Amino acid sequence: MKLKHYINGKWTDSSATEFYDVINPASEELLARTPLGTKAEVDAAVDAASQAYAHWKKTPVIDRIQPFFRLKSLMEKDFDLLAAEITKEHGKTLLESKGSVRRAIQMVETATSMPSLIMGEFQEDIAQSIDSHSVKQSMGVFAGIAPFNFPAMVPYWFWPFAVAAGNTYVLKPSERVPLTQILLTKLVEKAGFPPGVLNIVHGGKEVVNALCTHPSVKGVSFVGSTEVAKYVYKTSASHYKRVQSLGGAKNFMVILKDAHLEKAVDTALDSIIGCAGERCLAGSVIISIGQDVAQKVAEKMQERVKSIRIGDGMDPTTQMGPLISQAAKERICNMIDNAVKQGAELVIDGRIGVENMRGYFLKPTVLANIHKDQKIAQEEVFGPVICLATANSLDQAIEWINSSRYANTTTLFTTSGAAARKFRYEVHPGMVGINIGVPAPMSFFSFGGAKESFFGDIKVHGKASVDFFTDKKVTIERWSKGSSIW
């Protein structure tokens, strides 16, 4: 099945000559073929969005949010169908897929608060008989470039807020997992959004370049690897666009002696292997403070890892699904080999026991004796690899965390309020967890890291999104007696 674009309220065939095969990573079944769209198709989508904007920006905000209420209801109704589609095309478990759909719905819920979120400010008598007010105005057409790991949730970090604020949108779903977004866009149709307000263009690099350079696109939102995030940021910014470009991560998790060890190990393991490790908030390196703690963590982790059930995410007994592709599996296996060459101890080899399985499966791997100078301690794995390290003190752990070029999330496990405050106060990452394995902000808070995990000035969703998708206009006014009827 060759997929279609959604432009100006119509599903249209692509003129693309190249396609990307959408594969079920658990069964290697061919699900669909994604057209690698062209610049001309981006132009058509942006033109449709530009024309729709002329009317949409004048639509009162209370009317703009009405389709979102209907969209939420439709998403709730098709909740299980959407979750199953995510599992089919991505591979994560049904429970994880349901979590992704729930987060997407929460973004829609928060976008319905736009009448309050978009309110301006007023102050009278800023000087003698002079008043001032500011308003937040929509800007035009925005674009989003989505990753493969959260087919439902991540696109909904962006477009609902942009559209509720009065803009129109062009979205490029990941060519690897476009099917969920197609189902969601059909619900957008049913919800009654006007044609051209949301447009979907499938593609690869040509579509990305066209969106980043199109003169009518006011801003670009991106999630993906740091290398591509840098490219999108530089390209879009050089064409005078607003950019929020979220890159890779290396998320450290610190366990203190006073932590509830059983809960800490379980939470850390779930953080690392959840979604097969393919999420930017996944834990990566567990730093135990002190040799005694490190020994206990290693023992408990080995015990837990051995019981993890891998398989098709559609099976409710599955605890971890496959990786997205064979290439991803090979890349992670090579990282494990390299880590061992650099001195890491291979405690549990997740490559063993999957040789005869159909699909892109890799069991959780446990590596011990991890040091700062090893590549696996520095680079994002994006897979189910548990790295165990030891530090002599919390200060030493914080220094390690802050030396990383990434600064997305980090977590501390402790029962000490003083340690927790010191940790959140001193670490560089933009999202901090205290006894939380995946510190993902809710839709009404803002999301985003620092350093090479985020390129831009304004974070995503929550109140920050309104700042990204609007421009402030300030009016300063003075009225004399002669300028009006008294």
Short mmCIF file of C-alpha atoms in Angstrom, two decimals:
data_model
loop_
_atom_site.label_atom_id
_atom_site.label_comp_id
_atom_site.label_asym_id
_atom_site.label_seq_id
_atom_site.Cartn_x
_atom_site.Cartn_y
_atom_site.Cartn_z
CA MET A 1 0.00 0.00 0.00
CA LYS A 2 1.46 3.32 -1.11
CA LEU A 3 0.59 6.06 1.33
CA LYS A 4 -0.90 9.43 0.43
CA HIS A 5 -0.23 12.98 1.54
CA TYR A 6 -2.97 15.03 3.21
CA ILE A 7 -3.01 18.47 1.62
CA ASN A 8 -5.76 21.08 1.84
CA GLY A 9 -8.21 18.61 3.32
CA LYS A 10 -7.68 15.94 0.64
CA TRP A 11 -5.72 12.69 0.50
CA THR A 12 -3.49 13.01 -2.55
CA ASP A 13 -1.15 10.64 -4.37
CA SER A 14 2.53 11.50 -4.32
CA SER A 15 4.61 12.01 -7.42
CA ALA A 16 7.56 10.44 -5.58
CA THR A 17 9.63 7.83 -7.38
CA GLU A 18 11.30 6.55 -4.21
CA PHE A 19 9.61 4.87 -1.27
CA TYR A 20 10.51 3.72 2.25
CA ASP A 21 9.19 0.32 3.31
CA VAL A 22 7.27 0.35 6.60
CA ILE A 23 8.13 -2.93 8.33
CA ASN A 24 6.56 -4.53 11.40
CA PRO A 25 9.75 -4.96 13.49
CA ALA A 26 8.35 -7.98 15.34
CA SER A 27 7.43 -10.00 12.27
CA GLU A 28 9.30 -8.26 9.41
CA GLU A 29 5.97 -7.99 7.57
CA LEU A 30 5.71 -5.23 4.97
CA LEU A 31 2.92 -2.91 6.15
CA ALA A 32 3.05 -0.05 3.67
CA ARG A 33 5.30 2.06 1.48
CA THR A 34 5.98 5.66 2.41
CA PRO A 35 6.53 8.04 -0.50
CA LEU A 36 9.67 10.13 -0.16
CA GLY A 37 7.91 13.31 -1.18
CA THR A 38 9.22 16.21 -3.21
CA LYS A 39 9.80 19.90 -2.76
CA ALA A 40 6.85 20.59 -5.04
CA GLU A 41 4.58 18.65 -2.68
CA VAL A 42 5.88 20.66 0.28
CA ASP A 43 5.20 23.83 -1.70
CA ALA A 44 1.62 22.68 -2.29
CA ALA A 45 1.11 21.92 1.41
CA VAL A 46 2.59 25.23 2.55
CA ASP A 47 0.48 27.09 -0.02
CA ALA A 48 -2.65 25.36 1.28
CA ALA A 49 -1.67 26.21 4.85
CA SER A 50 -1.00 29.83 3.89
CA GLN A 51 -4.41 30.19 2.28
CA ALA A 52 -6.14 28.55 5.25
CA TYR A 53 -4.31 30.88 7.62
CA ALA A 54 -5.95 33.96 6.15
CA HIS A 55 -9.28 32.78 7.60
CA TRP A 56 -8.10 30.71 10.55
CA LYS A 57 -6.19 33.56 12.22
CA LYS A 58 -9.41 35.61 12.31
CA THR A 59 -11.40 32.79 13.86
CA PRO A 60 -12.04 33.61 17.54
CA VAL A 61 -9.92 31.48 19.84
CA ILE A 62 -13.02 30.08 21.55
CA ASP A 63 -14.14 28.78 18.14
CA ARG A 64 -10.67 27.51 17.19
CA ILE A 65 -10.62 25.12 20.14
CA GLN A 66 -14.02 23.53 19.45
CA PRO A 67 -12.63 20.95 16.97
CA PHE A 68 -10.08 19.94 19.60
CA PHE A 69 -12.85 18.91 21.98
CA ARG A 70 -14.29 16.74 19.22
CA LEU A 71 -10.81 15.37 18.39
CA LYS A 72 -10.26 14.33 22.00
CA SER A 73 -13.54 12.45 22.02
CA LEU A 74 -12.66 10.69 18.76
CA MET A 75 -9.20 9.75 20.06
CA GLU A 76 -10.72 8.30 23.22
CA LYS A 77 -13.15 6.29 21.13
CA ASP A 78 -10.36 4.87 18.93
CA PHE A 79 -7.87 4.60 21.78
CA ASP A 80 -7.22 0.86 21.44
CA LEU A 81 -7.07 1.02 17.65
CA LEU A 82 -4.44 3.76 17.78
CA ALA A 83 -2.38 1.88 20.35
CA ALA A 84 -2.45 -1.29 18.27
CA GLU A 85 -1.30 0.63 15.20
CA ILE A 86 1.68 2.02 17.12
CA THR A 87 2.68 -1.45 18.29
CA LYS A 88 2.30 -2.85 14.80
CA GLU A 89 4.51 -0.31 13.07
CA HIS A 90 6.93 0.52 15.89
CA GLY A 91 7.14 -2.66 17.99
CA LYS A 92 6.71 -1.31 21.52
CA THR A 93 4.35 -3.13 23.87
CA LEU A 94 0.64 -2.37 23.88
CA LEU A 95 0.96 -0.88 27.36
CA GLU A 96 3.68 1.48 26.14
CA SER A 97 1.65 2.36 23.06
CA LYS A 98 -1.36 3.18 25.20
CA GLY A 99 0.83 5.51 27.22
CA SER A 100 1.88 7.30 24.05
CA VAL A 101 -1.72 7.74 22.91
CA ARG A 102 -2.70 9.02 26.36
CA ARG A 103 0.06 11.63 26.22
CA ALA A 104 -1.14 12.75 22.78
CA ILE A 105 -4.67 13.16 24.14
CA GLN A 106 -3.31 15.20 27.04
CA MET A 107 -1.67 17.58 24.57
CA VAL A 108 -5.06 18.09 22.92
CA GLU A 109 -6.63 18.69 26.33
CA THR A 110 -4.06 21.36 27.17
CA ALA A 111 -4.45 23.01 23.76
CA THR A 112 -8.13 23.56 24.57
CA SER A 113 -6.91 25.93 27.30
CA MET A 114 -5.68 28.33 24.63
CA PRO A 115 -8.22 31.09 25.51
CA SER A 116 -6.42 31.42 28.84
CA LEU A 117 -2.91 30.57 27.65
CA ILE A 118 -2.91 33.21 24.92
CA MET A 119 -4.13 36.07 27.08
CA GLY A 120 -2.14 39.31 26.88
CA GLU A 121 -1.23 41.88 29.51
CA PHE A 122 -2.44 45.38 30.39
CA GLN A 123 -1.18 48.16 32.60
CA GLU A 124 -2.70 51.60 32.91
CA ASP A 125 -0.77 54.75 33.77
CA ILE A 126 2.67 53.47 32.85
CA ALA A 127 3.29 57.22 32.64
CA GLN A 128 0.99 60.21 33.11
CA SER A 129 -2.25 59.38 31.22
CA ILE A 130 -0.49 56.67 29.18
CA ASP A 131 -1.64 53.03 29.12
CA SER A 132 0.00 49.97 27.58
CA HIS A 133 -1.13 46.51 26.61
CA SER A 134 0.38 43.53 24.85
CA VAL A 135 -1.28 40.77 22.83
CA LYS A 136 -0.03 37.43 21.49
CA GLN A 137 -0.70 37.09 17.79
CA SER A 138 -0.43 34.06 15.53
CA MET A 139 2.31 34.19 12.90
CA GLY A 140 1.40 31.96 9.95
CA VAL A 141 2.55 28.53 8.81
CA PHE A 142 4.62 26.30 11.10
CA ALA A 143 6.20 22.93 10.33
CA GLY A 144 7.03 19.81 12.32
CA ILE A 145 9.47 16.98 11.61
CA ALA A 146 8.73 13.96 13.81
CA PRO A 147 10.87 10.98 14.95
CA PHE A 148 10.05 7.29 14.75
CA ASN A 149 9.95 6.43 18.45
CA PHE A 150 6.62 8.02 19.43
CA PRO A 151 4.34 8.03 16.38
CA ALA A 152 1.33 9.48 18.22
CA MET A 153 2.75 11.60 21.02
CA VAL A 154 5.59 13.70 19.59
CA PRO A 155 3.70 15.31 16.67
CA TYR A 156 1.08 16.30 19.24
CA TRP A 157 3.72 18.17 21.22
CA PHE A 158 3.55 20.75 18.46
CA TRP A 159 0.67 21.08 16.04
CA PRO A 160 -2.29 21.31 18.51
CA PHE A 161 -0.68 24.28 20.25
CA ALA A 162 0.28 25.94 16.97
CA VAL A 163 -3.22 25.55 15.51
CA ALA A 164 -5.09 26.49 18.68
CA ALA A 165 -2.98 29.67 18.78
CA GLY A 166 -4.24 30.57 15.30
CA ASN A 167 -1.51 29.23 13.02
CA THR A 168 -1.70 26.52 10.36
CA TYR A 169 0.60 23.53 10.12
CA VAL A 170 2.55 21.18 7.86
CA LEU A 171 3.69 17.93 9.50
CA LYS A 172 6.21 15.40 8.22
CA PRO A 173 5.71 12.15 10.15
CA SER A 174 8.63 9.76 10.35
CA GLU A 175 8.78 7.76 7.14
CA ARG A 176 9.38 4.69 9.33
CA VAL A 177 6.10 4.94 11.29
CA PRO A 178 3.55 6.98 9.31
CA LEU A 179 0.49 4.77 9.81
CA THR A 180 -0.51 5.99 13.26
CA GLN A 181 -0.40 9.60 12.10
CA ILE A 182 -2.60 8.74 9.12
CA LEU A 183 -5.23 7.27 11.48
CA LEU A 184 -4.99 10.38 13.65
CA THR A 185 -5.33 12.71 10.68
CA LYS A 186 -8.51 10.94 9.65
CA LEU A 187 -9.82 11.78 13.11
CA VAL A 188 -8.73 15.39 12.56
CA GLU A 189 -10.91 15.35 9.43
CA LYS A 190 -13.88 14.04 11.40
CA ALA A 191 -13.34 16.64 14.10
CA GLY A 192 -14.08 19.38 11.58
CA PHE A 193 -10.83 21.30 11.22
CA PRO A 194 -11.01 23.46 8.06
CA PRO A 195 -9.05 22.26 5.00
CA GLY A 196 -5.44 23.40 5.00
CA VAL A 197 -5.20 23.98 8.75
CA LEU A 198 -3.25 20.71 9.17
CA ASN A 199 -1.37 19.13 6.27
CA ILE A 200 0.67 15.91 6.14
CA VAL A 201 3.60 15.45 3.75
CA HIS A 202 5.59 12.21 3.83
CA GLY A 203 9.23 12.14 2.90
CA GLY A 204 12.90 12.16 3.71
CA LYS A 205 15.70 14.69 3.40
CA GLU A 206 14.18 16.58 0.43
CA VAL A 207 11.01 17.27 2.41
CA VAL A 208 13.03 18.26 5.50
CA ASN A 209 15.12 20.70 3.48
CA ALA A 210 12.06 22.15 1.79
CA LEU A 211 10.35 22.79 5.14
CA CYS A 212 13.48 24.29 6.71
CA THR A 213 14.02 26.71 3.83
CA HIS A 214 10.51 27.58 2.63
CA PRO A 215 10.03 31.37 2.85
CA SER A 216 6.43 31.04 4.10
CA VAL A 217 7.26 28.73 7.01
CA LYS A 218 7.67 30.83 10.16
CA GLY A 219 9.09 28.16 12.45
CA VAL A 220 10.19 24.53 12.60
CA SER A 221 9.94 21.93 15.38
CA PHE A 222 12.13 18.83 15.22
CA VAL A 223 12.90 15.75 17.33
CA GLY A 224 15.65 13.29 16.44
CA SER A 225 19.38 12.63 16.71
CA THR A 226 21.73 15.44 17.71
CA GLU A 227 23.47 15.41 14.35
CA VAL A 228 20.22 15.99 12.47
CA ALA A 229 18.96 18.38 15.18
CA LYS A 230 22.00 20.58 14.57
CA TYR A 231 21.39 20.48 10.84
CA VAL A 232 17.72 21.41 11.17
CA TYR A 233 18.56 24.19 13.63
CA LYS A 234 21.31 25.73 11.49
CA THR A 235 19.39 25.40 8.24
CA SER A 236 16.14 26.80 9.59
CA ALA A 237 17.80 29.59 11.58
CA SER A 238 19.85 30.64 8.56
CA HIS A 239 16.52 31.11 6.76
CA TYR A 240 15.29 33.36 9.59
CA LYS A 241 12.89 30.91 11.22
CA ARG A 242 12.08 30.15 14.80
CA VAL A 243 13.44 26.72 15.71
CA GLN A 244 13.02 24.23 18.52
CA SER A 245 15.22 21.26 17.69
CA LEU A 246 15.45 18.40 20.19
CA GLY A 247 18.45 16.10 19.86
CA GLY A 248 19.99 13.09 21.55
CA ALA A 249 20.58 12.24 25.18
CA LYS A 250 22.79 10.47 27.67
CA ASN A 251 20.71 10.17 30.80
CA PHE A 252 22.53 9.28 34.02
CA MET A 253 20.77 7.76 37.02
CA VAL A 254 22.37 8.07 40.46
CA ILE A 255 21.59 5.73 43.37
CA LEU A 256 22.52 6.83 46.90
CA LYS A 257 22.99 4.50 49.87
CA ASP A 258 19.79 5.78 51.50
CA ALA A 259 17.61 5.01 48.49
CA HIS A 260 14.89 2.36 48.52
CA LEU A 261 17.10 -0.04 46.60
CA GLU A 262 14.46 -2.47 45.34
CA LYS A 263 12.33 0.34 43.93
CA ALA A 264 15.37 2.16 42.56
CA VAL A 265 16.57 -0.87 40.60
CA ASP A 266 13.10 -1.66 39.25
CA THR A 267 12.52 1.96 38.25
CA ALA A 268 15.94 2.30 36.64
CA LEU A 269 15.50 -0.93 34.69
CA ASP A 270 12.10 0.14 33.39
CA SER A 271 13.57 3.49 32.35
CA ILE A 272 16.37 1.83 30.38
CA ILE A 273 14.49 -1.00 28.65
CA GLY A 274 11.06 0.62 28.28
CA CYS A 275 10.22 1.05 24.57
CA ALA A 276 13.34 -1.11 24.02
CA GLY A 277 15.39 1.89 25.10
CA GLU A 278 14.27 3.87 22.06
CA ARG A 279 13.28 7.08 23.80
CA CYS A 280 15.17 10.25 24.56
CA LEU A 281 14.28 10.07 28.25
CA ALA A 282 15.57 6.52 28.70
CA GLY A 283 18.04 5.96 31.49
CA SER A 284 21.48 4.90 30.34
CA VAL A 285 24.29 4.85 32.92
CA ILE A 286 23.47 3.91 36.53
CA ILE A 287 25.99 5.47 38.91
CA SER A 288 26.00 3.85 42.34
CA ILE A 289 27.57 5.89 45.13
CA GLY A 290 29.98 3.56 46.90
CA GLN A 291 31.12 -0.01 46.25
CA ASP A 292 28.57 -1.53 48.64
CA VAL A 293 25.68 0.08 46.77
CA ALA A 294 27.21 -0.85 43.41
CA GLN A 295 27.45 -4.50 44.42
CA LYS A 296 23.82 -4.67 45.55
CA VAL A 297 22.59 -2.85 42.45
CA ALA A 298 24.53 -5.22 40.17
CA GLU A 299 23.11 -8.30 41.92
CA LYS A 300 19.52 -7.08 41.86
CA MET A 301 19.81 -5.85 38.26
CA GLN A 302 21.06 -9.22 37.03
CA GLU A 303 18.20 -10.95 38.79
CA ARG A 304 15.60 -8.63 37.23
CA VAL A 305 17.07 -8.68 33.72
CA LYS A 306 17.05 -12.47 33.49
CA SER A 307 13.26 -12.50 33.95
CA ILE A 308 12.42 -9.97 31.22
CA ARG A 309 10.15 -11.45 28.55
CA ILE A 310 10.76 -10.19 25.02
CA GLY A 311 8.44 -10.72 22.07
CA ASP A 312 5.74 -9.23 19.90
CA GLY A 313 4.33 -6.17 21.59
CA MET A 314 0.80 -7.32 20.75
CA ASP A 315 1.23 -10.17 23.24
CA PRO A 316 0.09 -8.83 26.65
CA THR A 317 2.74 -10.94 28.40
CA THR A 318 5.58 -9.23 26.52
CA GLN A 319 7.67 -6.88 28.65
CA MET A 320 9.92 -5.57 25.89
CA GLY A 321 9.40 -5.47 22.15
CA PRO A 322 11.87 -5.37 19.24
CA LEU A 323 14.08 -2.57 18.00
CA ILE A 324 12.89 -0.51 15.06
CA SER A 325 15.19 -2.09 12.44
CA GLN A 326 17.98 -4.54 11.73
CA ALA A 327 20.33 -1.58 11.25
CA ALA A 328 19.51 -0.35 14.77
CA LYS A 329 20.18 -3.81 16.18
CA GLU A 330 23.54 -4.07 14.41
CA ARG A 331 24.57 -0.59 15.59
CA ILE A 332 23.82 -1.45 19.23
CA CYS A 333 25.60 -4.80 18.99
CA ASN A 334 28.67 -3.00 17.66
CA MET A 335 28.50 -0.56 20.59
CA ILE A 336 28.49 -3.52 23.01
CA ASP A 337 31.55 -5.02 21.31
CA ASN A 338 33.34 -1.69 21.43
CA ALA A 339 32.52 -1.24 25.13
CA VAL A 340 34.05 -4.61 25.97
CA LYS A 341 37.18 -3.71 24.00
CA GLN A 342 37.42 -0.51 26.06
CA GLY A 343 37.30 -2.36 29.36
CA ALA A 344 33.61 -2.84 30.18
CA GLU A 345 32.60 -6.15 31.74
CA LEU A 346 29.90 -8.03 29.82
CA VAL A 347 27.73 -9.31 32.67
CA ILE A 348 24.68 -10.33 30.61
CA ASP A 349 24.89 -10.51 26.82
CA GLY A 350 21.49 -9.68 25.33
CA ARG A 351 22.63 -10.85 21.91
CA ILE A 352 22.45 -14.44 23.06
CA GLY A 353 19.13 -16.24 22.69
CA VAL A 354 17.67 -14.13 19.87
CA GLU A 355 19.57 -15.63 16.96
CA ASN A 356 16.62 -17.66 15.66
CA MET A 357 13.89 -15.13 16.41
CA ARG A 358 12.13 -13.46 13.53
CA GLY A 359 12.16 -9.70 13.96
CA TYR A 360 14.67 -7.20 15.28
CA PHE A 361 14.96 -8.51 18.82
CA LEU A 362 17.72 -7.88 21.32
CA LYS A 363 17.51 -8.88 24.96
CA PRO A 364 18.62 -6.45 27.69
CA THR A 365 22.40 -6.34 28.04
CA VAL A 366 24.21 -5.53 31.30
CA LEU A 367 27.66 -3.95 31.21
CA ALA A 368 29.67 -3.24 34.36
CA ASN A 369 32.93 -1.39 35.05
CA ILE A 370 31.78 1.63 33.01
CA HIS A 371 34.12 4.63 33.02
CA LYS A 372 33.80 8.18 31.69
CA ASP A 373 36.31 7.69 28.88
CA GLN A 374 34.45 4.76 27.27
CA LYS A 375 32.43 5.57 24.17
CA ILE A 376 29.34 3.82 25.50
CA ALA A 377 29.44 6.16 28.51
CA GLN A 378 29.45 9.17 26.21
CA GLU A 379 27.19 8.35 23.26
CA GLU A 380 23.47 7.67 23.11
CA VAL A 381 22.74 3.95 22.77
CA PHE A 382 19.00 4.15 22.04
CA GLY A 383 18.63 0.53 22.96
CA PRO A 384 18.27 -1.84 25.97
CA VAL A 385 21.81 -1.63 27.35
CA ILE A 386 22.25 -1.19 31.11
CA CYS A 387 25.57 0.40 32.01
CA LEU A 388 26.70 0.08 35.64
CA ALA A 389 29.19 2.54 37.07
CA THR A 390 30.47 3.59 40.49
CA ALA A 391 31.34 6.96 42.01
CA ASN A 392 32.83 7.80 45.39
CA SER A 393 30.43 10.65 46.15
CA LEU A 394 27.40 12.55 44.92
CA ASP A 395 29.73 15.40 43.95
CA GLN A 396 31.72 13.06 41.73
CA ALA A 397 28.53 11.78 40.10
CA ILE A 398 27.31 15.32 39.45
CA GLU A 399 30.67 16.21 37.91
CA TRP A 400 30.34 13.20 35.58
CA ILE A 401 26.82 14.16 34.57
CA ASN A 402 27.81 17.77 33.91
CA SER A 403 30.80 16.74 31.81
CA SER A 404 28.51 15.14 29.21
CA ARG A 405 27.82 17.01 25.99
CA TYR A 406 24.18 15.99 26.43
CA ALA A 407 21.84 17.36 29.10
CA ASN A 408 18.37 15.99 28.53
CA THR A 409 17.35 14.26 31.77
CA THR A 410 18.90 12.81 34.88
CA THR A 411 17.57 11.03 37.96
CA LEU A 412 18.55 10.70 41.61
CA PHE A 413 17.29 7.91 43.86
CA THR A 414 17.38 8.98 47.52
CA THR A 415 15.34 9.54 50.66
CA SER A 416 17.32 12.68 51.53
CA GLY A 417 15.69 16.02 50.79
CA ALA A 418 19.04 17.79 51.15
CA ALA A 419 20.67 15.49 48.58
CA ALA A 420 17.73 15.90 46.22
CA ARG A 421 17.91 19.70 46.43
CA LYS A 422 21.67 19.71 45.85
CA PHE A 423 21.25 17.41 42.87
CA ARG A 424 18.49 19.33 41.08
CA TYR A 425 20.26 22.63 41.85
CA GLU A 426 23.66 21.62 40.44
CA VAL A 427 23.03 19.28 37.50
CA HIS A 428 22.87 20.65 33.95
CA PRO A 429 20.08 18.58 32.34
CA GLY A 430 16.83 20.41 31.70
CA MET A 431 14.58 17.70 33.13
CA VAL A 432 15.36 16.17 36.52
CA GLY A 433 13.80 13.18 38.24
CA ILE A 434 13.88 12.47 41.97
CA ASN A 435 12.96 8.80 42.42
CA ILE A 436 11.37 9.04 38.93
CA GLY A 437 12.90 6.94 36.16
CA VAL A 438 11.41 8.81 33.20
CA PRO A 439 11.03 12.48 34.21
CA ALA A 440 8.72 13.43 31.34
CA PRO A 441 6.85 16.68 32.05
CA MET A 442 3.08 16.67 31.67
CA SER A 443 1.47 18.58 28.80
CA PHE A 444 0.93 21.72 30.90
CA PHE A 445 4.65 21.94 31.77
CA SER A 446 7.39 22.58 29.23
CA PHE A 447 9.67 19.88 27.82
CA GLY A 448 13.28 20.14 26.68
CA GLY A 449 16.90 19.56 27.63
CA ALA A 450 20.08 21.62 27.36
CA LYS A 451 23.50 21.56 25.70
CA GLU A 452 23.46 19.23 22.66
CA SER A 453 20.07 17.81 23.63
CA PHE A 454 18.25 20.99 22.63
CA PHE A 455 18.88 23.69 20.04
CA GLY A 456 16.70 26.76 20.25
CA ASP A 457 15.41 29.24 22.78
CA ILE A 458 11.86 28.14 23.63
CA LYS A 459 10.97 24.66 24.90
CA VAL A 460 8.05 22.56 23.71
CA HIS A 461 4.42 22.18 24.87
CA GLY A 462 2.93 23.79 27.96
CA LYS A 463 2.99 27.57 28.31
CA ALA A 464 6.30 27.78 26.45
CA SER A 465 4.60 26.56 23.28
CA VAL A 466 2.41 29.66 23.21
CA ASP A 467 5.54 31.83 23.22
CA PHE A 468 6.98 29.81 20.35
CA PHE A 469 3.87 29.89 18.19
CA THR A 470 2.93 33.55 18.75
CA ASP A 471 4.53 36.97 18.49
CA LYS A 472 3.96 39.68 21.07
CA LYS A 473 2.68 43.06 19.97
CA VAL A 474 2.82 45.93 22.46
CA THR A 475 0.65 49.04 22.13
CA ILE A 476 1.37 52.20 24.12
CA GLU A 477 -1.42 54.78 23.96
CA ARG A 478 -2.32 58.21 25.22
CA TRP A 479 -5.65 59.89 24.65
CA SER A 480 -6.03 63.65 25.12
CA LYS A 481 -9.37 65.33 25.74
CA GLY A 482 -9.45 66.60 22.19
CA SER A 483 -9.16 63.13 20.65
CA SER A 484 -12.58 61.85 21.74
CA ILE A 485 -16.10 63.07 22.55
CA TRP A 486 -16.46 64.10 26.21
#
